[in-house]
Amino acid sequence: MYVVGVMFVLGLSVVLARGYQLQVLERDKLTAIARAGYSGTVQLPPMRGTIFDRKGNELAVSVEVGSVYAHPPQIKDKARAASELSRVLGVSENDLQGLLEKDARFVWLQRKIPPELCERVRKMKIEGVGTTLESKRFYPGKEIAGHLIGFAGADNQGLEGLERSYDQFLKGPQFVLIQMRDALGRPFFVSRPTPRDENGKDRTMHDLVLTIDKHIQYKAQQALEEAVQRYRAESGQCLVVDPNTGEILAMAVAPSFNPNAFGDYDPEQWRNRVITDAYEPGSTMKAFLLAAALEKSVVSPQTRFYCEDGSFQVAGHTIHDTHDYKDLTVEDIVVLSSNIGAVKIGWKLGYQDFTEYLRGFGFGKKTGIDLMGERQGFVRPTAEARPIDRANVSFGQGLTVTSLQIAMAMASIANGGVLMRPYLVKEIRESGGRVVKKSQPQAVRRVLTPETAGRVKQILSGVVSSRGTAPQASIAGFQAAGKTGTAQKVDPQTRRYSRSKYVALFVGFVPVEDPRLVCLVLVNEPKGSSYGGVVAAPVFREVGRWTLNHLQIKPWLRFAMASGEGQGSEQVVFEALKKGLMIETPKEGTSGEEAETSIGEEELVTSEPVLPDFRGGSMREVLKQGNSLGLRVVIEGTGVAVEQVPEPGVELSRVSTVRVRFSAPL
Amino acid sequence: MGGRKWTCQSNRLRNQGTGVRTRNARKKDGEPRLTSRQVVLIAALFLIFMGSGIGYVWSNFEGTQIGYDLSRLQKRERELNELHRKLKLELAFLTSPQYLENTARDAGLHPAEPEQVILVR
């Protein structure tokens, strides 16, 4: 019995000792072995945040795609593997075999292919060949805003444009899943994705909401490319800005490129010329010369200067005008774009004062836009300015600027004298939707008083009239203003101004009374014609007209050119404006003789306008007529107008809304 | 008694008449060993014991099954989210201005002039 007892006790002791050894002494090691058998981590491919336009349309999106890789040392029959893979992947068998025979432990066979192809490769179960998930960037707008958005590389890093500027926000973290598997390898517990960056810290992915409007961008791109093609130009730029906030609505460059296939283009073409190219702006500077001179009260719009019959010697150089002007007012100097007149205004103002105003307008320094590669341009310091420099700066030579600087400076005139900081990103949001950063309009400084800005605006509207240099920039139903520029380029070989290479510019804003957009158009080295008023102004008109319609900005001015042009018709227009009368507009480009007789012309001369009788008209007719009168038309029913409130004949000045009931015709 | 010696203690534990150890003595017929209350108590304890054991095992099993379901649903969630992204991308391509314009032109449409567009508010 003792022996049995002792044996039992000994046996139990052995069991207990072994248990102590396994559960206490070797606990950690054995736990790790067990855990490795049933738990593991899965890494999801890092994504990039989405880039939206201001209306929430996707401009850049990342989705999961598959990639196929191989461990060449593990593949026994490389030829057979290459043959089988070639059938599925659609890649040359020789190329695949070359990859498989490489002296490397890991090779990519094909990256970023449709997941269905990856699945087919996975089912082939070729030893040494595996598949994994990666993310790929797509740009559904293709060439739309290609220069602006830029592109991301194969490893999800931003390389150009906003993709690069905001890489730290857009680049998503590596998501890690911790999962536990049963004996059959089926996961029975998976943790929620935990975002980790390279240092193991928590990080989330962000989306960008831009100030860009996809449709305005497309229209600007399209109109610009047509102009560049028509004039066989080297390149072009079109920029649309909200002058009141500094938001960039469109930034187009031609020739464009498709960021989905950026490698197919020359890197030179990736350049966002709106900020990277600095050039001599030519006569567009006269707008800012005018502003500075009026602000300093050294001239008034009616101050006269003798324009030397179109040829003027300064410090051994001859300055020419396009016509042999004699006496011109300051207003005419700008509207007719006289270089000689501008020089004399500049002398009156003084080089130092003018360049101070130029710097005030933002020239010679970066605007601070959230893009990389911005040039600051150059404004010659007073101490370094020779006599010829002090003259030609007045008509935009001897200094360099970027298109963005010109547009923002013009925006400051348009909005009443405040220089705004331009920006492209409206919001930065977490992928869940929470806004982490919201951009607000930022005023840099006040450059002009509102009164001076108003006077400059009125004078610049003359540039877009029939006597100015840019009648082709006029937009039916709106009063536009701006300035043309036809700037000679410097020939790098002769280091003199070229006689054949020009930059054709137009920068303007519309509507004059309440500017909603500033648009700059630049066509670089056009052939056939080089005038800004001929080459660039029509693009402004097309983009401006379309944008105003897209933004649902109602035309407020519809005027008829009465027969017998000149001052009389303009007086008719001013009278119409005072009385608030809306009359049908002629088509653009038609002369007064071809213009249709206006509706309500008689009322203009003799009596107060009254609400017309809409009854009997179709819905289209009623809406069109109501809109042209500046009324809000509320429609009820369909068919033909049978009733209206207020009744016809009520004074128009007392009516803002008219209700019209329609009924099906009997 | 065959020469065996019994201790006093042993004698006290044995029935003087039969010599059988008192603890082994057969109980008299007719005397219940446990009361009904004790039986109920024992049964209840047994049920609790068995129930907790079964419950523990069952909850572990259910947890594992739910784990399977959860991981399957999480995978499905990821797949659906990814599908959603891809569909949004496709929608963005199909609503891109270039695609719409080309499709409209193929259908014989042309851009409306601003004068043809009437705002209805």
PDB file of N, CA and C in Angstrom, chain A residues 464-545:
ATOM      1  N   VAL A 464     -13.379  97.464 -73.503  1.00  0.00           N
ATOM      2  CA  VAL A 464     -14.215  96.396 -74.060  1.00  0.00           C
ATOM      3  C   VAL A 464     -15.315  96.973 -74.952  1.00  0.00           C
ATOM      4  N   SER A 465     -15.311  98.276 -75.124  1.00  0.00           N
ATOM      5  CA  SER A 465     -16.327  98.871 -75.990  1.00  0.00           C
ATOM      6  C   SER A 465     -15.825  98.897 -77.422  1.00  0.00           C
ATOM      7  N   SER A 466     -16.653  99.421 -78.307  1.00  0.00           N
ATOM      8  CA  SER A 466     -16.310  99.423 -79.734  1.00  0.00           C
ATOM      9  C   SER A 466     -15.104 100.313 -80.033  1.00  0.00           C
ATOM     10  N   ARG A 467     -14.815 101.294 -79.200  1.00  0.00           N
ATOM     11  CA  ARG A 467     -13.661 102.163 -79.487  1.00  0.00           C
ATOM     12  C   ARG A 467     -12.397 101.686 -78.787  1.00  0.00           C
ATOM     13  N   GLY A 468     -12.526 100.616 -77.947  1.00  0.00           N
ATOM     14  CA  GLY A 468     -11.360 100.119 -77.226  1.00  0.00           C
ATOM     15  C   GLY A 468     -10.607  99.059 -78.019  1.00  0.00           C
ATOM     16  N   THR A 469      -9.641  98.442 -77.368  1.00  0.00           N
ATOM     17  CA  THR A 469      -8.814  97.434 -78.044  1.00  0.00           C
ATOM     18  C   THR A 469      -9.382  96.032 -77.915  1.00  0.00           C
ATOM     19  N   ALA A 470     -10.497  95.869 -77.165  1.00  0.00           N
ATOM     20  CA  ALA A 470     -11.019  94.511 -76.970  1.00  0.00           C
ATOM     21  C   ALA A 470     -12.522  94.441 -77.099  1.00  0.00           C
ATOM     22  N   PRO A 471     -13.088  94.927 -78.209  1.00  0.00           N
ATOM     23  CA  PRO A 471     -14.538  94.782 -78.359  1.00  0.00           C
ATOM     24  C   PRO A 471     -14.961  93.324 -78.411  1.00  0.00           C
ATOM     25  N   GLN A 472     -14.055  92.457 -78.792  1.00  0.00           N
ATOM     26  CA  GLN A 472     -14.393  91.040 -78.875  1.00  0.00           C
ATOM     27  C   GLN A 472     -14.468  90.372 -77.516  1.00  0.00           C
ATOM     28  N   ALA A 473     -14.185  91.146 -76.476  1.00  0.00           N
ATOM     29  CA  ALA A 473     -14.341  90.607 -75.130  1.00  0.00           C
ATOM     30  C   ALA A 473     -15.715  90.918 -74.550  1.00  0.00           C
ATOM     31  N   SER A 474     -16.507  91.692 -75.256  1.00  0.00           N
ATOM     32  CA  SER A 474     -17.809  92.079 -74.699  1.00  0.00           C
ATOM     33  C   SER A 474     -18.719  90.863 -74.613  1.00  0.00           C
ATOM     34  N   ILE A 475     -19.538  90.832 -73.573  1.00  0.00           N
ATOM     35  CA  ILE A 475     -20.446  89.714 -73.331  1.00  0.00           C
ATOM     36  C   ILE A 475     -21.861  90.271 -73.316  1.00  0.00           C
ATOM     37  N   ALA A 476     -22.697  89.722 -74.168  1.00  0.00           N
ATOM     38  CA  ALA A 476     -24.066  90.227 -74.295  1.00  0.00           C
ATOM     39  C   ALA A 476     -24.790  90.161 -72.967  1.00  0.00           C
ATOM     40  N   GLY A 477     -25.407  91.275 -72.605  1.00  0.00           N
ATOM     41  CA  GLY A 477     -26.183  91.303 -71.380  1.00  0.00           C
ATOM     42  C   GLY A 477     -25.396  91.719 -70.159  1.00  0.00           C
ATOM     43  N   PHE A 478     -24.114  91.885 -70.311  1.00  0.00           N
ATOM     44  CA  PHE A 478     -23.279  92.244 -69.162  1.00  0.00           C
ATOM     45  C   PHE A 478     -22.309  93.331 -69.586  1.00  0.00           C
ATOM     46  N   GLN A 479     -21.900  94.129 -68.601  1.00  0.00           N
ATOM     47  CA  GLN A 479     -20.842  95.093 -68.879  1.00  0.00           C
ATOM     48  C   GLN A 479     -19.540  94.507 -68.362  1.00  0.00           C
ATOM     49  N   ALA A 480     -18.582  94.339 -69.268  1.00  0.00           N
ATOM     50  CA  ALA A 480     -17.290  93.784 -68.898  1.00  0.00           C
ATOM     51  C   ALA A 480     -16.225  94.870 -68.960  1.00  0.00           C
ATOM     52  N   ALA A 481     -15.114  94.593 -68.300  1.00  0.00           N
ATOM     53  CA  ALA A 481     -13.996  95.536 -68.309  1.00  0.00           C
ATOM     54  C   ALA A 481     -12.707  94.744 -68.322  1.00  0.00           C
ATOM     55  N   GLY A 482     -11.644  95.364 -68.794  1.00  0.00           N
ATOM     56  CA  GLY A 482     -10.376  94.648 -68.780  1.00  0.00           C
ATOM     57  C   GLY A 482      -9.306  95.396 -69.519  1.00  0.00           C
ATOM     58  N   LYS A 483      -8.215  94.695 -69.765  1.00  0.00           N
ATOM     59  CA  LYS A 483      -7.091  95.318 -70.504  1.00  0.00           C
ATOM     60  C   LYS A 483      -6.402  94.269 -71.345  1.00  0.00           C
ATOM     61  N   THR A 484      -6.076  94.666 -72.565  1.00  0.00           N
ATOM     62  CA  THR A 484      -5.344  93.769 -73.454  1.00  0.00           C
ATOM     63  C   THR A 484      -3.845  93.947 -73.232  1.00  0.00           C
ATOM     64  N   GLY A 485      -3.108  92.986 -73.745  1.00  0.00           N
ATOM     65  CA  GLY A 485      -1.649  93.072 -73.730  1.00  0.00           C
ATOM     66  C   GLY A 485      -1.108  92.323 -74.919  1.00  0.00           C
ATOM     67  N   THR A 486      -0.199  92.933 -75.632  1.00  0.00           N
ATOM     68  CA  THR A 486       0.479  92.258 -76.746  1.00  0.00           C
ATOM     69  C   THR A 486       1.962  92.488 -76.506  1.00  0.00           C
ATOM     70  N   ALA A 487       2.565  91.564 -75.791  1.00  0.00           N
ATOM     71  CA  ALA A 487       3.915  91.782 -75.277  1.00  0.00           C
ATOM     72  C   ALA A 487       4.939  91.090 -76.153  1.00  0.00           C
ATOM     73  N   GLN A 488       5.948  91.837 -76.528  1.00  0.00           N
ATOM     74  CA  GLN A 488       7.046  91.221 -77.277  1.00  0.00           C
ATOM     75  C   GLN A 488       7.851  90.317 -76.362  1.00  0.00           C
ATOM     76  N   LYS A 489       8.305  89.196 -76.916  1.00  0.00           N
ATOM     77  CA  LYS A 489       9.149  88.299 -76.122  1.00  0.00           C
ATOM     78  C   LYS A 489      10.600  88.586 -76.464  1.00  0.00           C
ATOM     79  N   VAL A 490      11.458  88.335 -75.509  1.00  0.00           N
ATOM     80  CA  VAL A 490      12.882  88.530 -75.747  1.00  0.00           C
ATOM     81  C   VAL A 490      13.433  87.319 -76.473  1.00  0.00           C
ATOM     82  N   ASP A 491      14.135  87.561 -77.582  1.00  0.00           N
ATOM     83  CA  ASP A 491      14.769  86.468 -78.316  1.00  0.00           C
ATOM     84  C   ASP A 491      16.028  86.087 -77.554  1.00  0.00           C
ATOM     85  N   PRO A 492      16.134  84.835 -77.079  1.00  0.00           N
ATOM     86  CA  PRO A 492      17.307  84.480 -76.262  1.00  0.00           C
ATOM     87  C   PRO A 492      18.621  84.530 -77.042  1.00  0.00           C
ATOM     88  N   GLN A 493      18.530  84.446 -78.369  1.00  0.00           N
ATOM     89  CA  GLN A 493      19.778  84.440 -79.147  1.00  0.00           C
ATOM     90  C   GLN A 493      20.298  85.853 -79.359  1.00  0.00           C
ATOM     91  N   THR A 494      19.392  86.756 -79.735  1.00  0.00           N
ATOM     92  CA  THR A 494      19.825  88.128 -79.977  1.00  0.00           C
ATOM     93  C   THR A 494      19.762  88.976 -78.708  1.00  0.00           C
ATOM     94  N   ARG A 495      19.052  88.478 -77.722  1.00  0.00           N
ATOM     95  CA  ARG A 495      18.819  89.196 -76.464  1.00  0.00           C
ATOM     96  C   ARG A 495      18.147  90.542 -76.705  1.00  0.00           C
ATOM     97  N   ARG A 496      17.352  90.574 -77.743  1.00  0.00           N
ATOM     98  CA  ARG A 496      16.567  91.773 -78.053  1.00  0.00           C
ATOM     99  C   ARG A 496      15.111  91.335 -78.167  1.00  0.00           C
ATOM    100  N   TYR A 497      14.244  92.320 -78.143  1.00  0.00           N
ATOM    101  CA  TYR A 497      12.834  91.996 -78.312  1.00  0.00           C
ATOM    102  C   TYR A 497      12.597  91.447 -79.717  1.00  0.00           C
ATOM    103  N   SER A 498      11.890  90.334 -79.770  1.00  0.00           N
ATOM    104  CA  SER A 498      11.620  89.673 -81.047  1.00  0.00           C
ATOM    105  C   SER A 498      10.544  90.439 -81.810  1.00  0.00           C
ATOM    106  N   ARG A 499      10.642  90.393 -83.131  1.00  0.00           N
ATOM    107  CA  ARG A 499       9.608  91.033 -83.957  1.00  0.00           C
ATOM    108  C   ARG A 499       8.517  90.045 -84.356  1.00  0.00           C
ATOM    109  N   SER A 500       8.755  88.765 -84.012  1.00  0.00           N
ATOM    110  CA  SER A 500       7.776  87.775 -84.471  1.00  0.00           C
ATOM    111  C   SER A 500       7.158  86.988 -83.324  1.00  0.00           C
ATOM    112  N   LYS A 501       7.755  87.089 -82.158  1.00  0.00           N
ATOM    113  CA  LYS A 501       7.225  86.283 -81.055  1.00  0.00           C
ATOM    114  C   LYS A 501       6.582  87.198 -80.020  1.00  0.00           C
ATOM    115  N   TYR A 502       5.309  86.936 -79.778  1.00  0.00           N
ATOM    116  CA  TYR A 502       4.548  87.765 -78.852  1.00  0.00           C
ATOM    117  C   TYR A 502       3.778  86.900 -77.873  1.00  0.00           C
ATOM    118  N   VAL A 503       3.366  87.560 -76.816  1.00  0.00           N
ATOM    119  CA  VAL A 503       2.409  86.958 -75.894  1.00  0.00           C
ATOM    120  C   VAL A 503       1.140  87.786 -75.999  1.00  0.00           C
ATOM    121  N   ALA A 504       0.045  87.133 -76.350  1.00  0.00           N
ATOM    122  CA  ALA A 504      -1.244  87.836 -76.477  1.00  0.00           C
ATOM    123  C   ALA A 504      -2.032  87.611 -75.197  1.00  0.00           C
ATOM    124  N   LEU A 505      -2.437  88.718 -74.589  1.00  0.00           N
ATOM    125  CA  LEU A 505      -3.069  88.652 -73.255  1.00  0.00           C
ATOM    126  C   LEU A 505      -4.378  89.402 -73.241  1.00  0.00           C
ATOM    127  N   PHE A 506      -5.293  88.928 -72.428  1.00  0.00           N
ATOM    128  CA  PHE A 506      -6.411  89.752 -72.022  1.00  0.00           C
ATOM    129  C   PHE A 506      -6.758  89.357 -70.593  1.00  0.00           C
ATOM    130  N   VAL A 507      -6.923  90.363 -69.743  1.00  0.00           N
ATOM    131  CA  VAL A 507      -7.370  90.096 -68.377  1.00  0.00           C
ATOM    132  C   VAL A 507      -8.530  91.045 -68.085  1.00  0.00           C
ATOM    133  N   GLY A 508      -9.619  90.503 -67.606  1.00  0.00           N
ATOM    134  CA  GLY A 508     -10.792  91.334 -67.381  1.00  0.00           C
ATOM    135  C   GLY A 508     -11.707  90.763 -66.325  1.00  0.00           C
ATOM    136  N   PHE A 509     -12.796  91.477 -66.069  1.00  0.00           N
ATOM    137  CA  PHE A 509     -13.757  91.028 -65.066  1.00  0.00           C
ATOM    138  C   PHE A 509     -15.163  91.422 -65.522  1.00  0.00           C
ATOM    139  N   VAL A 510     -16.140  90.720 -64.971  1.00  0.00           N
ATOM    140  CA  VAL A 510     -17.533  90.928 -65.366  1.00  0.00           C
ATOM    141  C   VAL A 510     -18.427  90.414 -64.247  1.00  0.00           C
ATOM    142  N   PRO A 511     -19.588  90.991 -63.996  1.00  0.00           N
ATOM    143  CA  PRO A 511     -20.069  92.288 -64.469  1.00  0.00           C
ATOM    144  C   PRO A 511     -19.334  93.432 -63.757  1.00  0.00           C
ATOM    145  N   VAL A 512     -19.261  94.560 -64.378  1.00  0.00           N
ATOM    146  CA  VAL A 512     -18.489  95.660 -63.830  1.00  0.00           C
ATOM    147  C   VAL A 512     -19.064  96.136 -62.501  1.00  0.00           C
ATOM    148  N   GLU A 513     -20.386  96.252 -62.440  1.00  0.00           N
ATOM    149  CA  GLU A 513     -21.005  96.821 -61.230  1.00  0.00           C
ATOM    150  C   GLU A 513     -20.874  95.901 -60.030  1.00  0.00           C
ATOM    151  N   ASP A 514     -20.854  94.596 -60.267  1.00  0.00           N
ATOM    152  CA  ASP A 514     -20.764  93.630 -59.159  1.00  0.00           C
ATOM    153  C   ASP A 514     -19.924  92.462 -59.652  1.00  0.00           C
ATOM    154  N   PRO A 515     -18.594  92.663 -59.745  1.00  0.00           N
ATOM    155  CA  PRO A 515     -17.757  91.638 -60.387  1.00  0.00           C
ATOM    156  C   PRO A 515     -17.870  90.279 -59.696  1.00  0.00           C
ATOM    157  N   ARG A 516     -18.152  89.264 -60.497  1.00  0.00           N
ATOM    158  CA  ARG A 516     -18.254  87.915 -59.957  1.00  0.00           C
ATOM    159  C   ARG A 516     -17.103  87.028 -60.424  1.00  0.00           C
ATOM    160  N   LEU A 517     -16.457  87.426 -61.504  1.00  0.00           N
ATOM    161  CA  LEU A 517     -15.315  86.634 -61.928  1.00  0.00           C
ATOM    162  C   LEU A 517     -14.309  87.508 -62.654  1.00  0.00           C
ATOM    163  N   VAL A 518     -13.048  87.130 -62.444  1.00  0.00           N
ATOM    164  CA  VAL A 518     -11.928  87.710 -63.186  1.00  0.00           C
ATOM    165  C   VAL A 518     -11.386  86.593 -64.059  1.00  0.00           C
ATOM    166  N   CYS A 519     -11.126  86.922 -65.304  1.00  0.00           N
ATOM    167  CA  CYS A 519     -10.634  85.885 -66.213  1.00  0.00           C
ATOM    168  C   CYS A 519      -9.413  86.418 -66.941  1.00  0.00           C
ATOM    169  N   LEU A 520      -8.346  85.642 -66.913  1.00  0.00           N
ATOM    170  CA  LEU A 520      -7.136  85.987 -67.661  1.00  0.00           C
ATOM    171  C   LEU A 520      -6.930  84.937 -68.733  1.00  0.00           C
ATOM    172  N   VAL A 521      -6.607  85.418 -69.925  1.00  0.00           N
ATOM    173  CA  VAL A 521      -6.312  84.494 -71.025  1.00  0.00           C
ATOM    174  C   VAL A 521      -4.974  84.900 -71.604  1.00  0.00           C
ATOM    175  N   LEU A 522      -4.115  83.941 -71.793  1.00  0.00           N
ATOM    176  CA  LEU A 522      -2.798  84.194 -72.386  1.00  0.00           C
ATOM    177  C   LEU A 522      -2.573  83.178 -73.479  1.00  0.00           C
ATOM    178  N   VAL A 523      -2.158  83.658 -74.634  1.00  0.00           N
ATOM    179  CA  VAL A 523      -1.803  82.763 -75.736  1.00  0.00           C
ATOM    180  C   VAL A 523      -0.360  83.085 -76.100  1.00  0.00           C
ATOM    181  N   ASN A 524       0.483  82.096 -75.995  1.00  0.00           N
ATOM    182  CA  ASN A 524       1.925  82.282 -76.139  1.00  0.00           C
ATOM    183  C   ASN A 524       2.349  81.991 -77.571  1.00  0.00           C
ATOM    184  N   GLU A 525       2.951  82.988 -78.208  1.00  0.00           N
ATOM    185  CA  GLU A 525       3.467  82.899 -79.584  1.00  0.00           C
ATOM    186  C   GLU A 525       2.389  82.468 -80.580  1.00  0.00           C
ATOM    187  N   PRO A 526       1.304  83.231 -80.671  1.00  0.00           N
ATOM    188  CA  PRO A 526       0.299  82.907 -81.691  1.00  0.00           C
ATOM    189  C   PRO A 526       0.841  83.257 -83.077  1.00  0.00           C
ATOM    190  N   LYS A 527       0.375  82.570 -84.083  1.00  0.00           N
ATOM    191  CA  LYS A 527       0.761  82.862 -85.464  1.00  0.00           C
ATOM    192  C   LYS A 527      -0.411  83.511 -86.168  1.00  0.00           C
ATOM    193  N   GLY A 528      -0.127  84.357 -87.111  1.00  0.00           N
ATOM    194  CA  GLY A 528      -1.210  85.000 -87.874  1.00  0.00           C
ATOM    195  C   GLY A 528      -1.607  86.327 -87.284  1.00  0.00           C
ATOM    196  N   SER A 529      -1.954  86.342 -86.029  1.00  0.00           N
ATOM    197  CA  SER A 529      -2.253  87.587 -85.337  1.00  0.00           C
ATOM    198  C   SER A 529      -1.712  87.450 -83.934  1.00  0.00           C
ATOM    199  N   SER A 530      -1.252  88.572 -83.403  1.00  0.00           N
ATOM    200  CA  SER A 530      -0.657  88.486 -82.071  1.00  0.00           C
ATOM    201  C   SER A 530      -1.321  89.439 -81.089  1.00  0.00           C
ATOM    202  N   TYR A 531      -2.379  90.138 -81.543  1.00  0.00           N
ATOM    203  CA  TYR A 531      -2.999  91.116 -80.658  1.00  0.00           C
ATOM    204  C   TYR A 531      -3.842  90.432 -79.587  1.00  0.00           C
ATOM    205  N   GLY A 532      -3.698  90.928 -78.387  1.00  0.00           N
ATOM    206  CA  GLY A 532      -4.474  90.375 -77.290  1.00  0.00           C
ATOM    207  C   GLY A 532      -5.971  90.525 -77.534  1.00  0.00           C
ATOM    208  N   GLY A 533      -6.361  91.639 -78.145  1.00  0.00           N
ATOM    209  CA  GLY A 533      -7.765  91.898 -78.404  1.00  0.00           C
ATOM    210  C   GLY A 533      -8.367  90.970 -79.445  1.00  0.00           C
ATOM    211  N   VAL A 534      -7.492  90.386 -80.269  1.00  0.00           N
ATOM    212  CA  VAL A 534      -7.978  89.507 -81.345  1.00  0.00           C
ATOM    213  C   VAL A 534      -7.854  88.046 -80.937  1.00  0.00           C
ATOM    214  N   VAL A 535      -6.748  87.719 -80.273  1.00  0.00           N
ATOM    215  CA  VAL A 535      -6.461  86.314 -79.978  1.00  0.00           C
ATOM    216  C   VAL A 535      -7.054  85.881 -78.639  1.00  0.00           C
ATOM    217  N   ALA A 536      -6.829  86.724 -77.600  1.00  0.00           N
ATOM    218  CA  ALA A 536      -7.208  86.315 -76.240  1.00  0.00           C
ATOM    219  C   ALA A 536      -8.599  86.774 -75.842  1.00  0.00           C
ATOM    220  N   ALA A 537      -8.998  87.957 -76.322  1.00  0.00           N
ATOM    221  CA  ALA A 537     -10.293  88.507 -75.882  1.00  0.00           C
ATOM    222  C   ALA A 537     -11.485  87.607 -76.206  1.00  0.00           C
ATOM    223  N   PRO A 538     -11.521  86.976 -77.401  1.00  0.00           N
ATOM    224  CA  PRO A 538     -12.672  86.091 -77.664  1.00  0.00           C
ATOM    225  C   PRO A 538     -12.755  84.920 -76.693  1.00  0.00           C
ATOM    226  N   VAL A 539     -11.616  84.443 -76.208  1.00  0.00           N
ATOM    227  CA  VAL A 539     -11.632  83.342 -75.236  1.00  0.00           C
ATOM    228  C   VAL A 539     -12.263  83.844 -73.932  1.00  0.00           C
ATOM    229  N   PHE A 540     -11.888  85.076 -73.548  1.00  0.00           N
ATOM    230  CA  PHE A 540     -12.494  85.681 -72.360  1.00  0.00           C
ATOM    231  C   PHE A 540     -14.009  85.739 -72.507  1.00  0.00           C
ATOM    232  N   ARG A 541     -14.454  86.159 -73.687  1.00  0.00           N
ATOM    233  CA  ARG A 541     -15.901  86.283 -73.900  1.00  0.00           C
ATOM    234  C   ARG A 541     -16.571  84.924 -73.783  1.00  0.00           C
ATOM    235  N   GLU A 542     -15.978  83.925 -74.409  1.00  0.00           N
ATOM    236  CA  GLU A 542     -16.614  82.607 -74.396  1.00  0.00           C
ATOM    237  C   GLU A 542     -16.639  82.019 -72.986  1.00  0.00           C
ATOM    238  N   VAL A 543     -15.515  82.090 -72.316  1.00  0.00           N
ATOM    239  CA  VAL A 543     -15.446  81.523 -70.969  1.00  0.00           C
ATOM    240  C   VAL A 543     -16.324  82.335 -70.012  1.00  0.00           C
ATOM    241  N   GLY A 544     -16.249  83.666 -70.155  1.00  0.00           N
ATOM    242  CA  GLY A 544     -17.034  84.521 -69.264  1.00  0.00           C
ATOM    243  C   GLY A 544     -18.520  84.326 -69.441  1.00  0.00           C
ATOM    244  N   ARG A 545     -18.950  84.261 -70.688  1.00  0.00           N
ATOM    245  CA  ARG A 545     -20.379  84.105 -70.955  1.00  0.00           C
ATOM    246  C   ARG A 545     -20.877  82.787 -70.402  1.00  0.00           C
TER     247      ARG A 545
END
